[in-house]
Amino acid sequence: MSSFLRPFAHHRALFAAGAAAVLALALAGCGSSGDAASTPAGSTAPSTAAATPSSVGSAHDGPTMPGMDHMAGGDGLSAAMDGYQLTSATRTLPAGRPGAYRFTVTGPDGRPVTDFAVDQTKRLHFYAVRSDLTGFQHLHPVMAAGTWTADLAELKPGAWRMFASFTPGGGPGTGRAFVLSRTVAVPGPATMAALPAPAPSVRVDGYTVGVAGELMAGMEHPLTVTITKAGKPVTDLQPYLDSYAHLTAFHQGDGAFAHLHPTARVDGDHGGPQLSFHAELPSAGDWRLFLQFRTAGTLHTAALTLGVG
């Protein structure tokens, strides 16, 4: 997604006090050397409260996810925006086993879009996120005759939102980044996990990931990620999607989507230990960040909680 420009909602009021951006979290390592990354749902200690997905949906969406029913085109929570629409006949997916999610992006003329610009080496980026932000998968589906197929790893019961991030290669939306989404239900008893509190660092697959920066809602600020292992700086990060790390964020409560843009250029297999990002998160509160980085052919995923004032 090379720095695909995410539409953000800039109408939110700015807060007067800065907040220390720190992170926390249970993370999930992804041991695959392919492009797909998955953080299993329920990877943090679950609460005792059980929840089942709602069956109420909007005219453009599937079943509403708890706390994720706000529809705003700029944050990825809508299935339609400026004539482009994410359509799918899938409203449920099986629990405990892999499943295929098929969808189509239609343009202002109502026809399936087949011309997509390459963004961070891919024509479309797909994310599956559980409503409590514990489950996460980042995939790169394949398209045939205008229909995309995302091959998902197993999903735990609950409500999930499926995001598609793309840039049309032709037509009225040429060169403009879109993020659209729909929701699906995964049947079965669903235990929801509380979001871990922010903390200064987190460990994944033997690596320690730390974050530094002060963020205010609606303003762009630098965010620095530092990766170490056994107390030593990591300097062998390999390129992943045309950068040394890929960072996405989802807002606690409504599940709004944001992409944090890397600033460093890729130059061989020796990235790190510090990675810089342009961070602009539109609203205050806790955000769940998923940082993906590659070493020795293995993709790692660190899940972080970031507080924004």
PDB file of C-alpha atoms in Angstrom:
ATOM      1  CA  MET A   1       0.000   0.000   0.000  1.00  0.00           C
ATOM      2  CA  SER A   2       3.085   2.128  -0.313  1.00  0.00           C
ATOM      3  CA  SER A   3       1.643   4.825   1.809  1.00  0.00           C
ATOM      4  CA  PHE A   4      -1.850   4.595   0.657  1.00  0.00           C
ATOM      5  CA  LEU A   5      -3.575   7.739   1.757  1.00  0.00           C
ATOM      6  CA  ARG A   6      -6.260   6.813   4.146  1.00  0.00           C
ATOM      7  CA  PRO A   7      -9.258   9.070   4.274  1.00  0.00           C
ATOM      8  CA  PHE A   8      -9.648  10.347   7.793  1.00  0.00           C
ATOM      9  CA  ALA A   9     -12.414  12.340   9.459  1.00  0.00           C
ATOM     10  CA  HIS A  10     -10.875  15.727  10.172  1.00  0.00           C
ATOM     11  CA  HIS A  11     -13.989  17.308  11.641  1.00  0.00           C
ATOM     12  CA  ARG A  12     -13.387  16.040  15.172  1.00  0.00           C
ATOM     13  CA  ALA A  13     -12.487  18.584  17.815  1.00  0.00           C
ATOM     14  CA  LEU A  14      -8.801  18.769  18.744  1.00  0.00           C
ATOM     15  CA  PHE A  15      -7.961  18.094  22.349  1.00  0.00           C
ATOM     16  CA  ALA A  16      -5.930  20.640  24.314  1.00  0.00           C
ATOM     17  CA  ALA A  17      -3.763  18.275  26.277  1.00  0.00           C
ATOM     18  CA  GLY A  18      -1.249  15.918  24.681  1.00  0.00           C
ATOM     19  CA  ALA A  19      -1.312  12.298  25.664  1.00  0.00           C
ATOM     20  CA  ALA A  20       1.709  10.078  26.061  1.00  0.00           C
ATOM     21  CA  ALA A  21       1.450   7.466  23.400  1.00  0.00           C
ATOM     22  CA  VAL A  22       2.426   4.191  24.844  1.00  0.00           C
ATOM     23  CA  LEU A  23       1.621   0.708  23.948  1.00  0.00           C
ATOM     24  CA  ALA A  24       0.747  -2.488  25.359  1.00  0.00           C
ATOM     25  CA  LEU A  25      -0.347  -5.793  24.515  1.00  0.00           C
ATOM     26  CA  ALA A  26      -0.878  -9.309  23.845  1.00  0.00           C
ATOM     27  CA  LEU A  27       0.427 -10.052  20.461  1.00  0.00           C
ATOM     28  CA  ALA A  28       0.248 -12.685  18.073  1.00  0.00           C
ATOM     29  CA  GLY A  29       3.146 -13.853  16.046  1.00  0.00           C
ATOM     30  CA  CYS A  30       2.618 -14.882  12.526  1.00  0.00           C
ATOM     31  CA  GLY A  31       5.035 -17.554  11.525  1.00  0.00           C
ATOM     32  CA  SER A  32       4.152 -17.598   7.864  1.00  0.00           C
ATOM     33  CA  SER A  33       6.609 -16.462   5.264  1.00  0.00           C
ATOM     34  CA  GLY A  34       3.764 -15.637   2.884  1.00  0.00           C
ATOM     35  CA  ASP A  35       1.773 -12.407   2.597  1.00  0.00           C
ATOM     36  CA  ALA A  36      -1.059 -13.373   4.923  1.00  0.00           C
ATOM     37  CA  ALA A  37      -0.831 -12.525   8.614  1.00  0.00           C
ATOM     38  CA  SER A  38      -3.169 -13.609  11.361  1.00  0.00           C
ATOM     39  CA  THR A  39      -3.526 -12.765  15.026  1.00  0.00           C
ATOM     40  CA  PRO A  40      -5.895 -15.341  16.563  1.00  0.00           C
ATOM     41  CA  ALA A  41      -9.001 -14.067  18.307  1.00  0.00           C
ATOM     42  CA  GLY A  42      -8.967 -14.412  22.033  1.00  0.00           C
ATOM     43  CA  SER A  43      -5.167 -14.151  22.265  1.00  0.00           C
ATOM     44  CA  THR A  44      -5.556 -12.029  25.380  1.00  0.00           C
ATOM     45  CA  ALA A  45      -7.160 -13.124  28.623  1.00  0.00           C
ATOM     46  CA  PRO A  46     -10.906 -13.217  27.943  1.00  0.00           C
ATOM     47  CA  SER A  47     -13.453 -11.582  30.175  1.00  0.00           C
ATOM     48  CA  THR A  48     -16.304 -13.586  31.603  1.00  0.00           C
ATOM     49  CA  ALA A  49     -18.856 -11.754  29.508  1.00  0.00           C
ATOM     50  CA  ALA A  50     -20.143 -13.625  26.502  1.00  0.00           C
ATOM     51  CA  ALA A  51     -21.422 -11.937  23.386  1.00  0.00           C
ATOM     52  CA  THR A  52     -23.069 -13.061  20.210  1.00  0.00           C
ATOM     53  CA  PRO A  53     -23.079 -11.111  16.963  1.00  0.00           C
ATOM     54  CA  SER A  54     -26.081  -8.983  16.210  1.00  0.00           C
ATOM     55  CA  SER A  55     -28.111  -9.801  13.154  1.00  0.00           C
ATOM     56  CA  VAL A  56     -29.078  -6.184  12.557  1.00  0.00           C
ATOM     57  CA  GLY A  57     -27.458  -4.630   9.505  1.00  0.00           C
ATOM     58  CA  SER A  58     -27.705  -1.523   7.377  1.00  0.00           C
ATOM     59  CA  ALA A  59     -28.780  -1.230   3.794  1.00  0.00           C
ATOM     60  CA  HIS A  60     -25.145  -1.441   2.740  1.00  0.00           C
ATOM     61  CA  ASP A  61     -23.779  -3.755   5.353  1.00  0.00           C
ATOM     62  CA  GLY A  62     -24.046  -7.179   6.913  1.00  0.00           C
ATOM     63  CA  PRO A  63     -24.774  -7.908  10.592  1.00  0.00           C
ATOM     64  CA  THR A  64     -23.819  -5.058  12.871  1.00  0.00           C
ATOM     65  CA  MET A  65     -20.797  -5.641  15.073  1.00  0.00           C
ATOM     66  CA  PRO A  66     -21.051  -4.633  18.737  1.00  0.00           C
ATOM     67  CA  GLY A  67     -19.657  -1.136  18.943  1.00  0.00           C
ATOM     68  CA  MET A  68     -18.919  -1.079  15.200  1.00  0.00           C
ATOM     69  CA  ASP A  69     -22.201   0.120  13.718  1.00  0.00           C
ATOM     70  CA  HIS A  70     -21.177   3.726  13.076  1.00  0.00           C
ATOM     71  CA  MET A  71     -21.186   4.426   9.371  1.00  0.00           C
ATOM     72  CA  ALA A  72     -18.739   7.076   8.180  1.00  0.00           C
ATOM     73  CA  GLY A  73     -17.097   6.967   4.775  1.00  0.00           C
ATOM     74  CA  GLY A  74     -13.790   8.427   5.934  1.00  0.00           C
ATOM     75  CA  ASP A  75     -12.964   5.738   8.499  1.00  0.00           C
ATOM     76  CA  GLY A  76     -13.612   2.556   6.563  1.00  0.00           C
ATOM     77  CA  LEU A  77     -16.852   1.714   8.355  1.00  0.00           C
ATOM     78  CA  SER A  78     -19.092   2.087   5.315  1.00  0.00           C
ATOM     79  CA  ALA A  79     -19.699  -0.383   2.505  1.00  0.00           C
ATOM     80  CA  ALA A  80     -20.192   2.452   0.003  1.00  0.00           C
ATOM     81  CA  MET A  81     -18.447   5.752  -0.714  1.00  0.00           C
ATOM     82  CA  ASP A  82     -18.710   8.192  -3.606  1.00  0.00           C
ATOM     83  CA  GLY A  83     -20.173   5.638  -5.998  1.00  0.00           C
ATOM     84  CA  TYR A  84     -17.882   2.765  -5.051  1.00  0.00           C
ATOM     85  CA  GLN A  85     -19.406  -0.141  -3.152  1.00  0.00           C
ATOM     86  CA  LEU A  86     -18.198  -3.341  -1.522  1.00  0.00           C
ATOM     87  CA  THR A  87     -20.723  -6.097  -2.191  1.00  0.00           C
ATOM     88  CA  SER A  88     -20.831  -9.664  -0.920  1.00  0.00           C
ATOM     89  CA  ALA A  89     -23.430 -12.374  -0.496  1.00  0.00           C
ATOM     90  CA  THR A  90     -21.547 -13.712   2.526  1.00  0.00           C
ATOM     91  CA  ARG A  91     -23.096 -12.829   5.895  1.00  0.00           C
ATOM     92  CA  THR A  92     -21.772 -15.746   7.936  1.00  0.00           C
ATOM     93  CA  LEU A  93     -18.539 -17.728   7.983  1.00  0.00           C
ATOM     94  CA  PRO A  94     -17.842 -21.035   9.764  1.00  0.00           C
ATOM     95  CA  ALA A  95     -16.054 -21.122  13.113  1.00  0.00           C
ATOM     96  CA  GLY A  96     -12.913 -23.136  13.768  1.00  0.00           C
ATOM     97  CA  ARG A  97     -11.878 -23.811  10.192  1.00  0.00           C
ATOM     98  CA  PRO A  98     -10.636 -21.850   7.171  1.00  0.00           C
ATOM     99  CA  GLY A  99     -13.235 -20.092   5.066  1.00  0.00           C
ATOM    100  CA  ALA A 100     -13.386 -18.153   1.801  1.00  0.00           C
ATOM    101  CA  TYR A 101     -14.848 -14.654   1.722  1.00  0.00           C
ATOM    102  CA  ARG A 102     -15.881 -13.576  -1.774  1.00  0.00           C
ATOM    103  CA  PHE A 103     -16.682  -9.994  -2.650  1.00  0.00           C
ATOM    104  CA  THR A 104     -16.862  -7.485  -5.489  1.00  0.00           C
ATOM    105  CA  VAL A 105     -16.034  -3.797  -5.696  1.00  0.00           C
ATOM    106  CA  THR A 106     -18.451  -1.975  -7.967  1.00  0.00           C
ATOM    107  CA  GLY A 107     -17.889   1.485  -9.412  1.00  0.00           C
ATOM    108  CA  PRO A 108     -20.187   4.474 -10.008  1.00  0.00           C
ATOM    109  CA  ASP A 109     -21.505   2.761 -13.147  1.00  0.00           C
ATOM    110  CA  GLY A 110     -22.625  -0.258 -11.095  1.00  0.00           C
ATOM    111  CA  ARG A 111     -20.184  -2.595 -12.801  1.00  0.00           C
ATOM    112  CA  PRO A 112     -17.440  -4.618 -11.076  1.00  0.00           C
ATOM    113  CA  VAL A 113     -14.154  -2.740 -10.949  1.00  0.00           C
ATOM    114  CA  THR A 114     -11.272  -4.727 -12.465  1.00  0.00           C
ATOM    115  CA  ASP A 115      -8.661  -1.980 -12.857  1.00  0.00           C
ATOM    116  CA  PHE A 116      -6.808  -1.385  -9.574  1.00  0.00           C
ATOM    117  CA  ALA A 117      -3.599   0.532  -9.019  1.00  0.00           C
ATOM    118  CA  VAL A 118      -0.723  -1.314  -7.356  1.00  0.00           C
ATOM    119  CA  ASP A 119      -0.277  -0.012  -3.820  1.00  0.00           C
ATOM    120  CA  GLN A 120       2.564  -1.347  -1.659  1.00  0.00           C
ATOM    121  CA  THR A 121       3.083  -4.126  -4.228  1.00  0.00           C
ATOM    122  CA  LYS A 122      -0.590  -5.259  -4.141  1.00  0.00           C
ATOM    123  CA  ARG A 123      -3.765  -4.289  -5.983  1.00  0.00           C
ATOM    124  CA  LEU A 124      -5.949  -4.744  -2.911  1.00  0.00           C
ATOM    125  CA  HIS A 125      -5.330  -5.187   0.812  1.00  0.00           C
ATOM    126  CA  PHE A 126      -7.884  -7.066   2.892  1.00  0.00           C
ATOM    127  CA  TYR A 127      -8.289  -7.125   6.672  1.00  0.00           C
ATOM    128  CA  ALA A 128     -10.518  -9.255   8.890  1.00  0.00           C
ATOM    129  CA  VAL A 129     -10.904  -7.824  12.400  1.00  0.00           C
ATOM    130  CA  ARG A 130     -12.933  -9.197  15.324  1.00  0.00           C
ATOM    131  CA  SER A 131     -15.184  -6.723  17.135  1.00  0.00           C
ATOM    132  CA  ASP A 132     -13.133  -6.868  20.363  1.00  0.00           C
ATOM    133  CA  LEU A 133      -9.949  -6.238  18.294  1.00  0.00           C
ATOM    134  CA  THR A 134      -8.321  -9.518  19.347  1.00  0.00           C
ATOM    135  CA  GLY A 135      -8.634 -11.239  15.985  1.00  0.00           C
ATOM    136  CA  PHE A 136      -6.733  -9.854  12.983  1.00  0.00           C
ATOM    137  CA  GLN A 137      -5.868 -11.137   9.535  1.00  0.00           C
ATOM    138  CA  HIS A 138      -4.167  -9.184   6.730  1.00  0.00           C
ATOM    139  CA  LEU A 139      -4.537 -10.882   3.357  1.00  0.00           C
ATOM    140  CA  HIS A 140      -4.032 -10.210  -0.319  1.00  0.00           C
ATOM    141  CA  PRO A 141      -6.913 -11.886  -2.150  1.00  0.00           C
ATOM    142  CA  VAL A 142      -7.024 -12.925  -5.787  1.00  0.00           C
ATOM    143  CA  MET A 143      -9.493 -11.627  -8.366  1.00  0.00           C
ATOM    144  CA  ALA A 144     -11.183 -13.524 -11.189  1.00  0.00           C
ATOM    145  CA  ALA A 145     -13.783 -11.929 -13.474  1.00  0.00           C
ATOM    146  CA  GLY A 146     -14.267  -9.043 -11.047  1.00  0.00           C
ATOM    147  CA  THR A 147     -14.791 -11.196  -7.946  1.00  0.00           C
ATOM    148  CA  TRP A 148     -12.183 -11.279  -5.193  1.00  0.00           C
ATOM    149  CA  THR A 149     -11.600 -14.305  -2.956  1.00  0.00           C
ATOM    150  CA  ALA A 150      -9.933 -13.924   0.436  1.00  0.00           C
ATOM    151  CA  ASP A 151      -8.866 -17.261   1.926  1.00  0.00           C
ATOM    152  CA  LEU A 152      -9.211 -16.718   5.667  1.00  0.00           C
ATOM    153  CA  ALA A 153      -7.589 -18.731   8.414  1.00  0.00           C
ATOM    154  CA  GLU A 154      -9.984 -20.081  11.025  1.00  0.00           C
ATOM    155  CA  LEU A 155     -12.149 -17.520  12.809  1.00  0.00           C
ATOM    156  CA  LYS A 156     -13.419 -17.715  16.358  1.00  0.00           C
ATOM    157  CA  PRO A 157     -17.147 -17.114  17.005  1.00  0.00           C
ATOM    158  CA  GLY A 158     -18.229 -13.509  17.175  1.00  0.00           C
ATOM    159  CA  ALA A 159     -18.740 -10.510  14.944  1.00  0.00           C
ATOM    160  CA  TRP A 160     -16.084  -9.632  12.386  1.00  0.00           C
ATOM    161  CA  ARG A 161     -15.585  -6.730  10.004  1.00  0.00           C
ATOM    162  CA  MET A 162     -14.033  -7.280   6.574  1.00  0.00           C
ATOM    163  CA  PHE A 163     -12.111  -4.271   5.189  1.00  0.00           C
ATOM    164  CA  ALA A 164     -11.019  -3.803   1.576  1.00  0.00           C
ATOM    165  CA  SER A 165      -8.405  -1.115   0.861  1.00  0.00           C
ATOM    166  CA  PHE A 166      -7.801  -0.201  -2.781  1.00  0.00           C
ATOM    167  CA  THR A 167      -7.095   2.550  -5.296  1.00  0.00           C
ATOM    168  CA  PRO A 168      -8.954   2.499  -8.634  1.00  0.00           C
ATOM    169  CA  GLY A 169      -6.656   2.454 -11.636  1.00  0.00           C
ATOM    170  CA  GLY A 170      -9.199   4.117 -13.906  1.00  0.00           C
ATOM    171  CA  GLY A 171     -12.552   5.884 -13.911  1.00  0.00           C
ATOM    172  CA  PRO A 172     -13.764   8.729 -11.668  1.00  0.00           C
ATOM    173  CA  GLY A 173     -11.878   7.409  -8.632  1.00  0.00           C
ATOM    174  CA  THR A 174      -8.497   7.120 -10.346  1.00  0.00           C
ATOM    175  CA  GLY A 175      -5.629   7.590  -7.913  1.00  0.00           C
ATOM    176  CA  ARG A 176      -7.840   7.951  -4.843  1.00  0.00           C
ATOM    177  CA  ALA A 177      -7.549   5.525  -1.928  1.00  0.00           C
ATOM    178  CA  PHE A 178     -10.730   3.884  -0.622  1.00  0.00           C
ATOM    179  CA  VAL A 179     -11.367   1.746   2.443  1.00  0.00           C
ATOM    180  CA  LEU A 180     -14.743  -0.013   2.498  1.00  0.00           C
ATOM    181  CA  SER A 181     -16.056  -2.732   4.789  1.00  0.00           C
ATOM    182  CA  ARG A 182     -18.862  -5.137   5.552  1.00  0.00           C
ATOM    183  CA  THR A 183     -19.573  -7.284   8.598  1.00  0.00           C
ATOM    184  CA  VAL A 184     -20.046 -11.019   8.971  1.00  0.00           C
ATOM    185  CA  ALA A 185     -21.122 -13.248  11.848  1.00  0.00           C
ATOM    186  CA  VAL A 186     -19.232 -16.357  12.929  1.00  0.00           C
ATOM    187  CA  PRO A 187     -21.798 -18.512  14.780  1.00  0.00           C
ATOM    188  CA  GLY A 188     -21.120 -20.029  18.175  1.00  0.00           C
ATOM    189  CA  PRO A 189     -20.537 -18.952  21.786  1.00  0.00           C
ATOM    190  CA  ALA A 190     -18.447 -15.773  21.649  1.00  0.00           C
ATOM    191  CA  THR A 191     -16.374 -14.734  24.657  1.00  0.00           C
ATOM    192  CA  MET A 192     -15.192 -11.158  24.362  1.00  0.00           C
ATOM    193  CA  ALA A 193     -11.778 -10.084  25.656  1.00  0.00           C
ATOM    194  CA  ALA A 194     -11.046  -6.771  27.329  1.00  0.00           C
ATOM    195  CA  LEU A 195      -8.599  -4.552  25.460  1.00  0.00           C
ATOM    196  CA  PRO A 196      -5.243  -4.550  27.289  1.00  0.00           C
ATOM    197  CA  ALA A 197      -4.206  -1.208  28.770  1.00  0.00           C
ATOM    198  CA  PRO A 198      -1.443   0.767  27.052  1.00  0.00           C
ATOM    199  CA  ALA A 199       2.123  -0.190  28.058  1.00  0.00           C
ATOM    200  CA  PRO A 200       5.568   0.945  26.844  1.00  0.00           C
ATOM    201  CA  SER A 201       6.599  -2.267  25.070  1.00  0.00           C
ATOM    202  CA  VAL A 202       5.463  -5.698  24.021  1.00  0.00           C
ATOM    203  CA  ARG A 203       7.196  -8.961  23.073  1.00  0.00           C
ATOM    204  CA  VAL A 204       6.530 -11.208  20.080  1.00  0.00           C
ATOM    205  CA  ASP A 205       8.535 -14.206  18.855  1.00  0.00           C
ATOM    206  CA  GLY A 206      11.501 -13.185  21.020  1.00  0.00           C
ATOM    207  CA  TYR A 207      11.477  -9.573  19.776  1.00  0.00           C
ATOM    208  CA  THR A 208      10.687  -6.542  21.930  1.00  0.00           C
ATOM    209  CA  VAL A 209       8.699  -3.809  20.195  1.00  0.00           C
ATOM    210  CA  GLY A 210       8.545  -0.339  21.724  1.00  0.00           C
ATOM    211  CA  VAL A 211       6.746   2.806  20.631  1.00  0.00           C
ATOM    212  CA  ALA A 212       7.490   6.471  21.355  1.00  0.00           C
ATOM    213  CA  GLY A 213       5.496   9.551  20.424  1.00  0.00           C
ATOM    214  CA  GLU A 214       2.852  11.956  21.672  1.00  0.00           C
ATOM    215  CA  LEU A 215      -0.400  11.910  19.726  1.00  0.00           C
ATOM    216  CA  MET A 216      -3.384  14.243  19.724  1.00  0.00           C
ATOM    217  CA  ALA A 217      -6.573  13.341  17.917  1.00  0.00           C
ATOM    218  CA  GLY A 218      -6.897  14.796  14.447  1.00  0.00           C
ATOM    219  CA  MET A 219      -3.281  15.965  14.203  1.00  0.00           C
ATOM    220  CA  GLU A 220      -0.312  14.408  12.449  1.00  0.00           C
ATOM    221  CA  HIS A 221       2.588  13.478  14.709  1.00  0.00           C
ATOM    222  CA  PRO A 222       5.716  11.334  14.310  1.00  0.00           C
ATOM    223  CA  LEU A 223       5.634   7.878  15.849  1.00  0.00           C
ATOM    224  CA  THR A 224       8.817   5.858  16.339  1.00  0.00           C
ATOM    225  CA  VAL A 225       8.911   2.071  16.650  1.00  0.00           C
ATOM    226  CA  THR A 226      12.064   0.395  17.997  1.00  0.00           C
ATOM    227  CA  ILE A 227      12.684  -3.333  17.620  1.00  0.00           C
ATOM    228  CA  THR A 228      15.249  -5.222  19.707  1.00  0.00           C
ATOM    229  CA  LYS A 229      16.049  -8.864  20.448  1.00  0.00           C
ATOM    230  CA  ALA A 230      17.834 -10.118  23.572  1.00  0.00           C
ATOM    231  CA  GLY A 231      18.573  -6.503  24.397  1.00  0.00           C
ATOM    232  CA  LYS A 232      20.334  -5.843  21.082  1.00  0.00           C
ATOM    233  CA  PRO A 233      19.101  -3.599  18.235  1.00  0.00           C
ATOM    234  CA  VAL A 234      17.569  -5.483  15.321  1.00  0.00           C
ATOM    235  CA  THR A 235      19.143  -4.414  12.020  1.00  0.00           C
ATOM    236  CA  ASP A 236      18.144  -7.264   9.701  1.00  0.00           C
ATOM    237  CA  LEU A 237      14.544  -6.342   8.921  1.00  0.00           C
ATOM    238  CA  GLN A 238      13.566  -7.460   5.438  1.00  0.00           C
ATOM    239  CA  PRO A 239      11.236  -5.583   3.096  1.00  0.00           C
ATOM    240  CA  TYR A 240       7.551  -6.330   3.545  1.00  0.00           C
ATOM    241  CA  LEU A 241       5.093  -4.671   1.144  1.00  0.00           C
ATOM    242  CA  ASP A 242       7.743  -2.185   0.026  1.00  0.00           C
ATOM    243  CA  SER A 243       8.606  -1.035   3.569  1.00  0.00           C
ATOM    244  CA  TYR A 244      10.319  -2.421   6.677  1.00  0.00           C
ATOM    245  CA  ALA A 245       7.052  -2.597   8.613  1.00  0.00           C
ATOM    246  CA  HIS A 246       3.348  -2.372   7.970  1.00  0.00           C
ATOM    247  CA  LEU A 247       1.182  -0.661  10.573  1.00  0.00           C
ATOM    248  CA  THR A 248      -2.619  -0.520  10.766  1.00  0.00           C
ATOM    249  CA  ALA A 249      -4.830   0.715  13.595  1.00  0.00           C
ATOM    250  CA  PHE A 250      -8.432   0.144  14.706  1.00  0.00           C
ATOM    251  CA  HIS A 251     -10.294   2.320  17.194  1.00  0.00           C
ATOM    252  CA  GLN A 252     -11.749   0.706  20.300  1.00  0.00           C
ATOM    253  CA  GLY A 253     -15.526   0.982  20.294  1.00  0.00           C
ATOM    254  CA  ASP A 254     -16.408   1.716  16.668  1.00  0.00           C
ATOM    255  CA  GLY A 255     -13.545  -0.182  14.997  1.00  0.00           C
ATOM    256  CA  ALA A 256     -12.595   2.734  12.722  1.00  0.00           C
ATOM    257  CA  PHE A 257      -9.667   1.990  10.411  1.00  0.00           C
ATOM    258  CA  ALA A 258      -6.437   3.973  10.047  1.00  0.00           C
ATOM    259  CA  HIS A 259      -3.161   3.301   8.271  1.00  0.00           C
ATOM    260  CA  LEU A 260       0.056   4.776   9.620  1.00  0.00           C
ATOM    261  CA  HIS A 261       2.456   5.732   6.880  1.00  0.00           C
ATOM    262  CA  PRO A 262       6.143   4.682   7.030  1.00  0.00           C
ATOM    263  CA  THR A 263       8.702   7.367   6.241  1.00  0.00           C
ATOM    264  CA  ALA A 264      11.882   5.347   5.606  1.00  0.00           C
ATOM    265  CA  ARG A 265      12.763   3.975   2.182  1.00  0.00           C
ATOM    266  CA  VAL A 266      13.643   0.318   1.758  1.00  0.00           C
ATOM    267  CA  ASP A 267      17.309  -0.405   1.088  1.00  0.00           C
ATOM    268  CA  GLY A 268      18.105  -4.114   1.271  1.00  0.00           C
ATOM    269  CA  ASP A 269      17.662  -6.607   4.091  1.00  0.00           C
ATOM    270  CA  HIS A 270      19.046  -4.418   6.844  1.00  0.00           C
ATOM    271  CA  GLY A 271      16.199  -2.307   8.202  1.00  0.00           C
ATOM    272  CA  GLY A 272      15.889  -1.261  11.835  1.00  0.00           C
ATOM    273  CA  PRO A 273      16.195  -0.904  14.696  1.00  0.00           C
ATOM    274  CA  GLN A 274      14.096   2.267  14.533  1.00  0.00           C
ATOM    275  CA  LEU A 275      11.143   2.764  12.198  1.00  0.00           C
ATOM    276  CA  SER A 276       9.378   6.093  11.746  1.00  0.00           C
ATOM    277  CA  PHE A 277       5.721   6.635  10.856  1.00  0.00           C
ATOM    278  CA  HIS A 278       3.421   9.549  10.152  1.00  0.00           C
ATOM    279  CA  ALA A 279       0.574   8.993  12.613  1.00  0.00           C
ATOM    280  CA  GLU A 280      -2.752  10.784  12.284  1.00  0.00           C
ATOM    281  CA  LEU A 281      -5.533   9.179  14.304  1.00  0.00           C
ATOM    282  CA  PRO A 282      -8.835  11.043  14.007  1.00  0.00           C
ATOM    283  CA  SER A 283     -10.332  10.454  17.455  1.00  0.00           C
ATOM    284  CA  ALA A 284      -9.255  10.162  21.064  1.00  0.00           C
ATOM    285  CA  GLY A 285      -9.267   6.933  23.021  1.00  0.00           C
ATOM    286  CA  ASP A 286      -7.470   3.613  22.722  1.00  0.00           C
ATOM    287  CA  TRP A 287      -6.391   2.264  19.360  1.00  0.00           C
ATOM    288  CA  ARG A 288      -5.335  -1.307  18.636  1.00  0.00           C
ATOM    289  CA  LEU A 289      -2.241  -1.336  16.434  1.00  0.00           C
ATOM    290  CA  PHE A 290      -0.958  -4.268  14.409  1.00  0.00           C
ATOM    291  CA  LEU A 291       2.701  -3.964  13.425  1.00  0.00           C
ATOM    292  CA  GLN A 292       3.983  -6.482  10.882  1.00  0.00           C
ATOM    293  CA  PHE A 293       7.686  -6.956  10.131  1.00  0.00           C
ATOM    294  CA  ARG A 294       9.774  -9.656   8.470  1.00  0.00           C
ATOM    295  CA  THR A 295      13.073 -11.271   9.515  1.00  0.00           C
ATOM    296  CA  ALA A 296      14.795 -14.295   7.947  1.00  0.00           C
ATOM    297  CA  GLY A 297      11.744 -14.904   5.752  1.00  0.00           C
ATOM    298  CA  THR A 298       9.295 -15.024   8.669  1.00  0.00           C
ATOM    299  CA  LEU A 299       6.510 -12.485   9.144  1.00  0.00           C
ATOM    300  CA  HIS A 300       5.861 -11.370  12.719  1.00  0.00           C
ATOM    301  CA  THR A 301       2.770  -9.547  13.968  1.00  0.00           C
ATOM    302  CA  ALA A 302       2.832  -7.491  17.161  1.00  0.00           C
ATOM    303  CA  ALA A 303      -0.474  -6.281  18.588  1.00  0.00           C
ATOM    304  CA  LEU A 304      -0.264  -3.013  20.506  1.00  0.00           C
ATOM    305  CA  THR A 305      -2.595  -0.715  22.441  1.00  0.00           C
ATOM    306  CA  LEU A 306      -1.988   2.997  21.858  1.00  0.00           C
ATOM    307  CA  GLY A 307      -3.631   5.793  23.835  1.00  0.00           C
ATOM    308  CA  VAL A 308      -4.555   9.005  21.987  1.00  0.00           C
ATOM    309  CA  GLY A 309      -5.594  12.215  23.761  1.00  0.00           C
TER     310      GLY A 309
END
